[in-house]
Amino acid sequence: MKIKNIIRWLPNWLVFSIIITTIISSFDGVVLAQVLSSIANFNHNSTFLEVMFYAVKSFSAMAIVYFSMTLRKMLINLAIKKLNVKLKSNFIYGQINTSTFSSDTADNVSKIFNDFKLVETDYFSLMFEVFASLLMALISGIYILSLSIPIGILFILFSLLPMITPKIFGKKLTATSSKWQEDSSRFLSKVTDLFNGANTIKTYLAEKYMYNDTDKYLNESENSYLLMNNWQAVTFFVASILSVVSYILPIGIGLLLVIQRKISSAALIGIFMASDRVVGPLGTVSEYLSKIKTTQEIRKSYSEHMIEFKAPKKISKDIKPKICFENVYFTYSNGKQIINNLNLNITFGEKILITGASGVGKSTILNLIQGSIKPSSGKIYLREKNSKINNILESGRIAYIRQNPNLFNDTLRFNLTLGEDFSTKDCLFVLEKVGLINELGNDALNRYYGESGKNLSGGQRQRIEIARALLFNKKIILIDEATSSLDPKMSDKINKIIQNLDCTVIEVAHYYDDIEFKHAHFTHYVLENKTLRLKAL
Ligand SMILES: Nc1ncnc2c1ncn2[C@@H]1O[C@H](COP(=O)(O)OP(=O)(O)OP(=O)(O)O)[C@@H](O)[C@H]1O
């Protein structure tokens, strides 16, 4: 997430308006300095008209600056709103497209609300402020130097003086504050211990020793607090003195030049007023840049998870994809190796059963085919006539039926169609195919079955998933133990439906009936020793 990307997300008119209002707002210091320094130009010879003109001119200039500051703030609010919407929607879309189903939903949701707030306050907002501060320093600097180069430089240099205070006292302040934190947490743990052990203390009449000890910790903690506050007071005193020196000295030198008529008193006041609008904003820029840096990790991790929403392309009905594994190796980041050099072609229409011991990696193979995880090396792709599809996940060719399918809190029709335009006849046809019309009735389509389909049985939810895959005419269906919670009769029925589908089916099963799968013309592979071995049925 870089500045150029952020600007790309905003409409041109908004970026342009923010730049213009920021430029006008940056005249804040200059206008105020001009208004106050002009007072020195008045004397007993001045006329009523001149005073009126001064008042109207000053008011108008200040009003324009303040109006532009307000407008700028509102434009930035609008920009932040647009950036938030873009950032969060891209993140949500990216998560849906790239995460595996094992990803932690609660963690992702909390990211949207917490981490993104940090990106908003410590990145988006501060980027605008950095730009404004730099402009203000530049404009005020030019103004000061235009009044008098030597006095201007003198003021700018002297206003750096208070900045040395943190350099002198920084280490001392950090040390005293961490000593206080240490002592107070020791005291806190002592008190917690004391309260937890109240009964033991009373039983053994051990109050005296216990209280003495607690008192000791309390005093230590309060002494550290006192020391820290005193050092802060000393720092404040030194900073204040340096700050007085930083303007009294240049004013003194300036007054000498006024006496020698080398500079007017109005110009001196103007320089004095505007000088803090040069160094102050530069200090702010360095402070903000270090804050912005703290969001670097979050922004980097989100950039990896962000995908801009694009409407998917319609898939032609008569494609016949072939799945190709080419020298595929896969090892999880914790070192667990699942596949060691797999070469396999699955032609369109094949029905495959994969079995193997628990934890051997059957689901991992399905996830690799789906594209939700990528091989550590080698390639998995689809081949269709002369074209090769490397990004299987986004190709829309695959349906994945899981053991615990999730249903949306909407009608059965929505859960089948996911908002696509399918006819009632088509919906009822697929429901009939998976035996749900008998169980749920003809009017089931417009009914709600609760959050995640909680008012349906596990087997019914699985069959809705299968019906959806049929409705969408998916070319490859991955099934992960999906028929495991069906009774043998229903499981047999589903397998027969699957067998006659005009698509490739790859099913992973723990418990399987050899005869049933044989009848359904499945090719049986066993996953063991990190490879898929053909098993004769
Ligand atoms: N994200 C992950 N990170 C690290 N290891 C993982 C991850 N997901 C799965 N594993 C490990 O990889 C191995 C294979 O898991 P997988 O779920 O593919 O096995 P399986 O054969 O489908 O198991 P089962 O039959 O019990 O469902 C297991 O040892 C599992 O602990």
Coordinates of C-alpha atoms and ligand atoms in Angstrom, one line a residue:
M1 CA 0.0 0.0 0.0
K2 CA 2.0 3.0 -1.3
I3 CA 1.1 6.7 -1.8
K4 CA 0.7 6.3 -5.5
N5 CA -1.8 3.5 -5.0
I6 CA -3.7 5.6 -2.5
I7 CA -4.0 8.5 -4.9
R8 CA -5.1 6.2 -7.6
W9 CA -8.1 5.2 -5.4
L10 CA -9.3 8.8 -5.1
P11 CA -11.1 10.7 -7.9
N12 CA -9.0 13.4 -9.5
W13 CA -11.3 16.2 -8.5
L14 CA -10.9 15.2 -4.8
V15 CA -7.1 15.1 -4.9
F16 CA -7.0 18.4 -6.8
S17 CA -9.4 20.1 -4.3
I18 CA -7.4 18.8 -1.3
I19 CA -4.2 20.2 -2.8
I20 CA -5.8 23.6 -3.4
T21 CA -7.4 23.9 0.0
T22 CA -4.2 22.7 1.7
I23 CA -2.2 25.4 -0.2
I24 CA -4.6 28.1 1.0
S25 CA -4.7 26.7 4.5
S26 CA -0.9 26.8 4.6
F27 CA -1.1 30.6 4.5
D28 CA -2.4 30.5 8.1
G29 CA 0.9 31.6 9.7
V30 CA 1.7 34.1 7.0
V31 CA -1.8 35.8 7.2
L32 CA -1.8 35.9 11.0
A33 CA 1.8 37.4 11.0
Q34 CA 0.8 39.9 8.3
V35 CA -2.4 40.9 10.2
L36 CA -0.5 41.5 13.5
S37 CA 2.6 43.0 12.1
S38 CA 0.6 45.6 10.1
I39 CA -0.6 47.1 13.4
A40 CA 2.9 48.6 13.7
N41 CA 2.2 50.6 10.5
F42 CA -0.5 52.6 12.2
N43 CA 0.1 55.9 14.1
H44 CA -1.8 59.1 14.9
N45 CA -1.7 60.1 11.2
S46 CA -3.6 57.0 10.1
T47 CA -7.2 57.6 8.9
F48 CA -10.5 55.9 9.7
L49 CA -10.7 54.6 6.2
E50 CA -7.3 53.0 6.6
V51 CA -8.3 51.3 9.8
M52 CA -11.6 50.0 8.2
F53 CA -9.6 48.8 5.2
Y54 CA -7.2 47.0 7.5
A55 CA -10.0 45.4 9.4
V56 CA -11.9 44.2 6.4
K57 CA -8.8 42.9 4.6
S58 CA -7.6 41.1 7.7
F59 CA -11.0 39.6 8.4
S60 CA -11.4 38.5 4.7
A61 CA -7.9 36.9 4.6
M62 CA -8.4 35.0 7.9
A63 CA -11.9 34.0 6.9
I64 CA -10.6 32.6 3.6
V65 CA -7.9 30.6 5.4
Y66 CA -10.3 29.2 8.0
F67 CA -13.0 28.4 5.4
S68 CA -10.4 26.6 3.4
M69 CA -9.1 24.8 6.5
T70 CA -12.7 23.6 7.2
L71 CA -13.3 22.6 3.6
R72 CA -10.0 20.8 3.5
K73 CA -10.9 18.9 6.7
M74 CA -14.2 17.9 5.1
L75 CA -12.6 16.8 1.8
I76 CA -10.0 14.8 3.8
N77 CA -12.9 13.1 5.7
L78 CA -14.5 12.2 2.4
A79 CA -11.1 10.9 1.1
I80 CA -10.6 8.8 4.2
K81 CA -14.2 7.4 3.8
K82 CA -13.4 6.5 0.2
L83 CA -10.0 4.9 1.2
N84 CA -11.6 3.0 4.1
V85 CA -14.3 1.6 1.8
K86 CA -11.8 0.6 -0.8
L87 CA -9.3 -0.8 1.6
K88 CA -11.9 -2.9 3.5
S89 CA -13.8 -4.1 0.5
N90 CA -10.6 -5.1 -1.3
F91 CA -9.5 -6.9 1.9
I92 CA -12.8 -8.7 2.3
Y93 CA -12.8 -9.7 -1.4
G94 CA -9.1 -10.7 -1.2
Q95 CA -9.8 -12.9 1.9
I96 CA -12.7 -14.6 0.2
N97 CA -10.6 -15.3 -2.8
T98 CA -7.3 -16.3 -1.3
S99 CA -7.9 -17.7 2.2
T100 CA -8.4 -21.4 2.8
F101 CA -11.4 -22.4 4.8
S102 CA -9.3 -23.0 7.8
S103 CA -8.5 -19.3 8.1
D104 CA -9.6 -17.7 11.3
T105 CA -12.8 -15.7 10.6
A106 CA -12.8 -13.9 14.0
D107 CA -9.2 -12.8 13.4
N108 CA -10.0 -11.5 9.9
V109 CA -13.1 -9.6 11.2
S110 CA -11.2 -8.1 14.1
K111 CA -8.5 -6.9 11.6
I112 CA -11.1 -5.1 9.6
F113 CA -12.2 -3.2 12.7
N114 CA -9.0 -2.7 14.7
D115 CA -5.9 -2.7 12.4
F116 CA -7.7 -0.8 9.7
K117 CA -8.6 1.9 12.3
L118 CA -4.8 2.2 12.9
V119 CA -4.1 2.5 9.2
E120 CA -6.8 5.2 9.0
T121 CA -5.5 7.3 12.0
D122 CA -1.8 6.7 11.7
Y123 CA -1.4 6.5 7.9
F124 CA -4.2 8.0 5.8
S125 CA -4.8 11.0 8.1
L126 CA -1.1 11.6 8.8
M127 CA -0.2 11.5 5.1
F128 CA -2.4 14.5 4.5
E129 CA -1.0 16.2 7.6
V130 CA 2.6 15.6 6.5
F131 CA 1.8 17.2 3.2
A132 CA 0.1 20.2 4.9
S133 CA 2.9 20.7 7.4
L134 CA 5.6 20.6 4.6
L135 CA 3.6 23.2 2.6
M136 CA 3.1 25.4 5.7
A137 CA 6.9 25.3 6.5
L138 CA 7.7 26.1 2.9
I139 CA 5.3 29.0 2.5
S140 CA 6.1 30.5 5.9
G141 CA 9.8 30.1 5.2
I142 CA 9.5 31.9 1.9
Y143 CA 7.5 34.7 3.6
I144 CA 10.1 35.1 6.4
L145 CA 13.0 35.2 4.0
S146 CA 11.2 37.6 1.7
L147 CA 11.0 40.1 4.7
S148 CA 14.6 39.8 5.6
I149 CA 17.0 37.0 4.7
P150 CA 19.5 37.4 7.7
I151 CA 16.9 37.9 10.4
G152 CA 14.7 35.2 8.8
I153 CA 17.6 32.7 8.9
L154 CA 18.4 33.8 12.5
F155 CA 14.8 33.2 13.7
I156 CA 14.6 29.8 11.9
L157 CA 17.9 28.7 13.4
F158 CA 17.1 29.9 16.9
S159 CA 13.6 28.2 16.9
L160 CA 15.5 24.9 16.6
L161 CA 17.0 25.6 20.0
P162 CA 14.1 24.1 22.2
M163 CA 14.4 20.9 20.1
I164 CA 17.7 20.1 21.9
T165 CA 15.8 19.5 25.2
P166 CA 14.7 16.0 24.3
K167 CA 18.3 15.3 23.2
I168 CA 19.6 16.3 26.6
F169 CA 16.9 14.8 28.8
G170 CA 15.4 12.1 26.6
K171 CA 17.5 9.2 28.1
K172 CA 16.9 10.4 31.7
L173 CA 13.1 10.7 31.1
T174 CA 12.9 7.2 29.5
A175 CA 15.0 5.7 32.3
T176 CA 12.9 7.3 35.1
S177 CA 9.6 6.4 33.4
S178 CA 10.6 2.7 32.9
K179 CA 11.9 2.6 36.5
W180 CA 8.5 3.8 37.7
Q181 CA 6.7 1.2 35.4
E182 CA 8.8 -1.5 36.8
D183 CA 8.3 -0.5 40.4
S184 CA 4.6 0.0 40.1
S185 CA 4.1 -3.4 38.4
R186 CA 6.1 -5.0 41.2
F187 CA 3.9 -3.3 43.7
L188 CA 0.8 -4.4 41.8
S189 CA 1.8 -8.0 41.8
K190 CA 2.7 -7.7 45.5
V191 CA -0.8 -6.4 46.3
T192 CA -2.5 -9.1 44.1
D193 CA -0.4 -11.7 45.9
L194 CA -1.5 -10.2 49.3
F195 CA -5.2 -10.2 48.4
N196 CA -5.0 -13.7 47.0
G197 CA -3.4 -14.9 50.2
A198 CA -5.6 -12.9 52.6
N199 CA -6.9 -16.1 54.3
T200 CA -3.4 -17.6 54.8
I201 CA -2.2 -14.2 56.3
K202 CA -5.1 -14.1 58.8
T203 CA -4.7 -17.8 59.7
Y204 CA -1.1 -17.4 60.6
L205 CA -1.3 -13.8 61.9
A206 CA 1.3 -12.8 59.4
E207 CA 0.0 -9.3 58.9
K208 CA 3.0 -7.5 60.2
Y209 CA 5.6 -8.9 57.8
M210 CA 3.2 -8.8 54.9
Y211 CA 2.2 -5.2 55.4
N212 CA 5.9 -4.1 56.0
D213 CA 6.8 -5.7 52.7
T214 CA 3.9 -4.1 50.9
D215 CA 4.7 -0.7 52.3
K216 CA 8.3 -1.0 51.1
Y217 CA 7.1 -1.8 47.5
L218 CA 4.5 1.0 47.7
N219 CA 7.2 3.6 48.8
E220 CA 9.6 2.5 46.1
S221 CA 6.9 2.8 43.5
E222 CA 5.8 6.3 44.7
N223 CA 9.4 7.5 44.9
S224 CA 10.0 6.5 41.3
Y225 CA 6.9 8.3 40.3
L226 CA 8.1 11.4 42.2
L227 CA 11.5 11.3 40.6
M228 CA 10.0 10.9 37.1
N229 CA 7.7 13.9 37.7
N230 CA 10.6 16.0 39.0
W231 CA 12.7 15.3 35.9
Q232 CA 9.7 16.2 33.8
A233 CA 9.5 19.5 35.6
V234 CA 13.2 20.2 35.1
T235 CA 12.9 19.4 31.4
F236 CA 9.9 21.7 31.1
F237 CA 11.9 24.5 32.8
V238 CA 14.9 24.1 30.5
A239 CA 12.7 23.9 27.4
S240 CA 10.9 27.1 28.4
I241 CA 14.1 29.0 29.0
L242 CA 15.5 27.8 25.7
S243 CA 12.2 28.8 24.0
V244 CA 12.5 32.3 25.5
V245 CA 16.1 32.5 24.4
S246 CA 15.1 31.3 20.9
Y247 CA 13.0 34.4 20.3
I248 CA 14.3 37.0 22.7
L249 CA 17.8 36.9 21.1
P250 CA 16.8 37.2 17.5
I251 CA 14.3 39.9 18.5
G252 CA 17.1 41.8 20.2
I253 CA 19.3 41.5 17.2
G254 CA 16.3 42.4 15.0
L255 CA 15.6 45.5 17.1
L256 CA 19.3 46.6 16.7
L257 CA 18.6 46.4 12.9
V258 CA 15.4 48.4 13.4
I259 CA 17.3 51.1 15.2
Q260 CA 19.8 51.2 12.3
R261 CA 16.7 51.4 9.9
K262 CA 17.8 48.2 8.1
I263 CA 14.4 46.5 8.8
S264 CA 11.0 47.8 9.8
S265 CA 9.4 46.9 13.1
A266 CA 6.4 45.6 11.2
A267 CA 8.6 43.2 9.3
L268 CA 10.3 42.1 12.5
I269 CA 6.9 41.3 14.1
G270 CA 5.9 39.4 10.9
I271 CA 9.1 37.3 11.0
F272 CA 8.6 36.6 14.7
M273 CA 5.0 35.5 14.3
A274 CA 5.7 33.3 11.2
S275 CA 8.9 31.7 12.5
D276 CA 7.1 29.1 14.6
R277 CA 5.2 28.0 11.5
V278 CA 8.5 26.8 9.9
V279 CA 10.2 24.7 12.6
G280 CA 7.0 23.6 14.3
P281 CA 5.6 21.9 11.2
L282 CA 9.0 20.4 10.4
G283 CA 9.0 18.8 13.9
T284 CA 5.5 17.6 13.3
V285 CA 6.6 16.0 9.9
S286 CA 9.4 14.0 11.6
E287 CA 7.0 12.9 14.4
Y288 CA 4.3 11.9 11.9
L289 CA 6.8 10.1 9.6
S290 CA 7.9 7.9 12.5
K291 CA 4.3 7.2 13.4
I292 CA 3.5 6.3 9.8
K293 CA 6.5 3.9 9.9
T294 CA 4.8 1.9 12.7
T295 CA 2.0 1.0 10.3
Q296 CA 4.4 -0.4 7.7
E297 CA 4.0 -4.0 8.7
I298 CA 0.2 -3.9 8.8
R299 CA 0.1 -2.2 5.4
K300 CA 2.5 -4.7 3.9
S301 CA 0.6 -7.7 5.1
Y302 CA -2.7 -6.2 3.8
S303 CA -1.2 -5.4 0.4
E304 CA -0.6 -9.1 0.1
H305 CA -4.3 -9.8 0.8
M306 CA -5.9 -7.2 -1.3
I307 CA -7.6 -7.9 -4.6
E308 CA -9.7 -5.4 -6.4
F309 CA -13.2 -6.6 -7.1
K310 CA -13.8 -7.6 -10.7
A311 CA -17.0 -9.2 -12.0
P312 CA -16.1 -12.8 -13.0
K313 CA -16.2 -13.9 -16.7
K314 CA -19.1 -16.2 -17.8
I315 CA -17.8 -19.7 -18.3
S316 CA -18.7 -21.5 -21.6
K317 CA -20.8 -24.7 -21.0
D318 CA -18.9 -27.0 -23.3
I319 CA -15.4 -26.8 -21.8
K320 CA -13.7 -30.0 -20.8
P321 CA -10.8 -29.2 -18.5
K322 CA -8.1 -31.7 -17.7
I323 CA -6.2 -31.4 -14.4
C324 CA -2.4 -31.6 -14.7
F325 CA 0.1 -32.2 -11.9
E326 CA 3.7 -31.5 -13.1
N327 CA 6.5 -32.4 -10.7
V328 CA 4.5 -31.2 -7.7
Y329 CA 6.0 -31.0 -4.2
F330 CA 4.1 -29.7 -1.3
T331 CA 5.4 -29.0 2.3
Y332 CA 3.5 -27.0 4.9
S333 CA 5.4 -24.1 6.5
N334 CA 5.9 -26.2 9.7
G335 CA 8.0 -28.7 7.6
K336 CA 5.3 -31.3 7.2
Q337 CA 5.7 -32.8 3.7
I338 CA 2.6 -34.1 2.0
I339 CA 3.6 -34.7 -1.7
N340 CA 6.9 -35.6 -3.2
N341 CA 7.1 -35.2 -6.9
L342 CA 3.6 -36.0 -8.2
N343 CA 3.0 -36.2 -11.9
L344 CA -0.6 -37.0 -12.8
N345 CA -3.2 -36.1 -15.5
I346 CA -6.9 -36.4 -14.7
T347 CA -8.9 -36.4 -17.9
F348 CA -12.3 -34.7 -18.1
G349 CA -15.1 -36.9 -16.8
E350 CA -12.9 -39.2 -14.6
K351 CA -14.3 -40.2 -11.2
I352 CA -11.5 -40.5 -8.7
L353 CA -11.6 -41.8 -5.1
I354 CA -8.6 -40.9 -2.9
T355 CA -8.2 -42.7 0.4
G356 CA -5.4 -42.9 2.9
A357 CA -4.6 -42.8 6.6
S358 CA -5.9 -39.9 8.7
G359 CA -3.6 -36.9 8.4
V360 CA -1.7 -38.2 5.4
G361 CA -2.8 -35.2 3.3
K362 CA -6.0 -36.1 1.3
S363 CA -7.7 -32.7 2.0
T364 CA -4.5 -31.0 1.2
I365 CA -4.5 -32.5 -2.3
L366 CA -8.1 -31.2 -2.8
N367 CA -7.0 -27.7 -1.6
L368 CA -4.1 -27.8 -4.1
I369 CA -6.4 -28.7 -7.0
Q370 CA -8.8 -26.0 -5.9
G371 CA -5.9 -23.6 -5.9
S372 CA -6.5 -22.3 -2.3
I373 CA -2.9 -23.4 -1.5
K374 CA 0.0 -23.4 -4.0
P375 CA 2.6 -26.2 -4.6
S376 CA 5.9 -25.6 -2.9
S377 CA 7.4 -26.4 -6.3
G378 CA 6.0 -27.8 -9.6
K379 CA 2.7 -26.8 -11.3
I380 CA -0.9 -27.7 -11.1
Y381 CA -3.0 -26.3 -13.9
L382 CA -6.0 -27.0 -16.1
R383 CA -5.8 -27.7 -19.8
E384 CA -8.7 -26.9 -22.0
K385 CA -8.2 -27.5 -25.8
N386 CA -5.2 -25.2 -26.4
S387 CA -5.3 -23.0 -23.4
K388 CA -3.7 -23.5 -20.0
I389 CA -5.3 -22.1 -16.8
N390 CA -2.8 -21.5 -14.0
N391 CA -5.0 -19.6 -11.6
I392 CA -7.5 -22.4 -11.0
L393 CA -9.1 -20.7 -8.0
E394 CA -10.3 -17.8 -10.0
S395 CA -11.3 -19.9 -13.0
G396 CA -14.7 -20.8 -11.5
R397 CA -14.4 -24.4 -12.9
I398 CA -14.4 -26.1 -9.5
A399 CA -17.1 -26.9 -6.9
Y400 CA -15.8 -28.0 -3.5
I401 CA -18.2 -30.0 -1.3
R402 CA -17.0 -30.1 2.3
Q403 CA -17.9 -32.1 5.3
N404 CA -19.4 -29.2 7.1
P405 CA -20.9 -27.0 4.4
N406 CA -21.8 -23.5 5.3
L407 CA -25.2 -22.1 4.3
F408 CA -26.0 -18.4 4.2
N409 CA -28.8 -17.0 6.4
D410 CA -31.1 -16.7 3.4
T411 CA -33.7 -18.7 1.5
L412 CA -32.9 -22.1 0.1
R413 CA -33.3 -20.5 -3.4
F414 CA -30.5 -18.0 -2.6
N415 CA -28.3 -20.8 -1.1
L416 CA -28.7 -22.7 -4.4
T417 CA -28.3 -19.8 -6.9
L418 CA -26.1 -17.4 -4.8
G419 CA -28.0 -14.6 -6.6
E420 CA -27.5 -15.9 -10.1
D421 CA -30.5 -16.0 -12.4
F422 CA -31.6 -19.7 -12.4
S423 CA -35.2 -20.7 -13.1
T424 CA -37.4 -22.3 -10.4
K425 CA -37.7 -25.3 -12.6
D426 CA -33.9 -25.8 -12.7
C427 CA -33.7 -25.3 -8.9
L428 CA -36.4 -27.9 -8.3
F429 CA -34.8 -30.3 -10.8
V430 CA -31.4 -30.4 -8.9
L431 CA -33.2 -30.6 -5.5
E432 CA -35.1 -33.6 -6.8
K433 CA -31.8 -35.1 -8.0
V434 CA -30.4 -35.1 -4.5
G435 CA -33.6 -36.3 -2.9
L436 CA -34.5 -33.1 -1.1
I437 CA -37.9 -32.5 -2.6
N438 CA -39.3 -35.5 -0.9
E439 CA -37.8 -34.4 2.4
L440 CA -38.3 -30.6 2.3
G441 CA -41.4 -30.3 0.1
N442 CA -42.1 -28.5 -3.1
D443 CA -42.3 -25.1 -1.4
A444 CA -38.8 -25.4 0.2
L445 CA -37.2 -22.9 -2.2
N446 CA -38.5 -19.8 -0.5
R447 CA -38.0 -21.0 3.0
Y448 CA -35.3 -20.0 5.5
Y449 CA -33.4 -22.6 7.4
G450 CA -31.7 -20.5 10.0
E451 CA -28.1 -19.2 10.4
S452 CA -25.7 -21.6 8.7
G453 CA -28.7 -23.8 7.9
K454 CA -29.0 -24.9 11.5
N455 CA -32.6 -26.1 10.9
L456 CA -31.3 -28.7 8.4
S457 CA -29.5 -32.0 9.1
G458 CA -25.8 -32.3 8.2
G459 CA -26.7 -34.6 5.3
Q460 CA -29.3 -32.2 4.0
R461 CA -26.8 -29.3 4.0
Q462 CA -24.3 -31.5 2.1
R463 CA -26.9 -32.3 -0.5
I464 CA -27.7 -28.6 -1.0
E465 CA -24.1 -28.1 -1.7
I466 CA -24.1 -30.9 -4.2
A467 CA -27.3 -29.6 -5.8
R468 CA -25.7 -26.1 -6.1
A469 CA -22.7 -27.6 -7.9
L470 CA -25.1 -29.4 -10.3
L471 CA -27.1 -26.2 -10.9
F472 CA -23.9 -24.3 -11.7
N473 CA -22.8 -27.1 -14.1
K474 CA -19.4 -27.2 -12.5
K475 CA -16.8 -29.1 -14.5
I476 CA -14.8 -30.4 -11.6
I477 CA -16.3 -31.4 -8.3
L478 CA -14.1 -32.0 -5.3
I479 CA -15.8 -33.9 -2.4
D480 CA -14.2 -34.0 1.0
E481 CA -15.8 -36.7 3.1
A482 CA -19.1 -35.2 2.0
T483 CA -21.2 -38.3 1.8
S484 CA -19.8 -39.5 5.2
S485 CA -22.8 -38.3 7.2
L486 CA -25.4 -39.8 4.9
D487 CA -27.0 -43.1 5.4
P488 CA -25.7 -45.9 3.1
K489 CA -28.8 -45.7 0.9
M490 CA -28.5 -41.9 0.4
S491 CA -24.8 -42.1 0.0
D492 CA -25.2 -44.8 -2.7
K493 CA -27.9 -42.6 -4.4
I494 CA -25.6 -39.6 -4.4
N495 CA -22.7 -41.6 -5.7
K496 CA -24.9 -42.8 -8.6
I497 CA -25.9 -39.2 -9.4
I498 CA -22.2 -38.2 -9.3
Q499 CA -21.3 -41.1 -11.5
N500 CA -23.6 -39.9 -14.3
L501 CA -22.5 -36.2 -14.1
D502 CA -20.8 -34.8 -17.1
C503 CA -17.9 -33.6 -15.0
T504 CA -14.7 -34.7 -13.2
V505 CA -15.2 -35.9 -9.6
I506 CA -12.4 -36.3 -7.1
E507 CA -13.7 -37.6 -3.8
V508 CA -11.8 -38.1 -0.6
A509 CA -13.2 -40.6 1.8
H510 CA -12.1 -42.1 5.0
Y511 CA -14.8 -44.8 5.2
Y512 CA -15.8 -46.2 1.9
D513 CA -17.5 -49.2 0.5
D514 CA -15.4 -50.8 -2.2
I515 CA -18.3 -52.3 -4.0
E516 CA -20.3 -49.0 -4.0
F517 CA -17.4 -47.1 -5.5
K518 CA -16.6 -49.9 -7.9
H519 CA -20.2 -49.7 -9.2
A520 CA -19.9 -46.0 -9.5
H521 CA -16.8 -46.5 -11.8
F522 CA -14.4 -44.7 -9.5
T523 CA -10.7 -45.0 -10.0
H524 CA -9.2 -45.6 -6.6
Y525 CA -5.9 -43.9 -5.5
V526 CA -4.3 -44.4 -2.2
L527 CA -2.2 -41.6 -0.7
E528 CA 0.8 -43.0 1.1
N529 CA 4.5 -42.3 1.4
K530 CA 3.8 -38.8 -0.1
T531 CA 2.6 -40.2 -3.4
L532 CA -0.7 -41.3 -5.0
R533 CA -0.7 -45.0 -5.8
L534 CA -3.3 -46.5 -8.1
K535 CA -5.3 -49.3 -6.2
A536 CA -7.1 -51.9 -8.1
L537 CA -10.7 -52.2 -6.9
Ligands
LIG1 N1 -2.3 -25.2 7.5 C1 -1.5 -26.2 7.9 N2 -0.3 -26.0 8.4 C2 0.5 -27.0 8.8 N3 0.1 -28.3 8.8 C3 -1.1 -28.6 8.3 C4 -2.0 -27.5 7.8 N4 -3.2 -28.1 7.4 C5 -3.0 -29.4 7.6 N5 -1.8 -29.7 8.1 C6 -1.2 -31.0 8.5 O1 -1.0 -31.7 7.3 C7 -1.4 -33.0 7.4 C8 -2.4 -33.4 6.3 O2 -3.7 -32.8 6.6 P1 -5.0 -33.1 5.8 O3 -6.1 -32.5 6.5 O4 -4.7 -32.9 4.4 O5 -5.0 -34.7 6.0 P2 -6.2 -35.7 5.7 O6 -5.5 -36.9 5.1 O7 -7.3 -35.1 4.9 O8 -6.7 -36.1 7.2 P3 -8.2 -36.7 7.6 O9 -8.4 -37.9 6.9 O10 -7.9 -36.9 9.1 O11 -9.2 -35.6 7.4 C9 -1.9 -33.2 8.8 O12 -0.8 -33.8 9.5 C10 -2.2 -31.8 9.3 O13 -1.9 -31.7 10.6

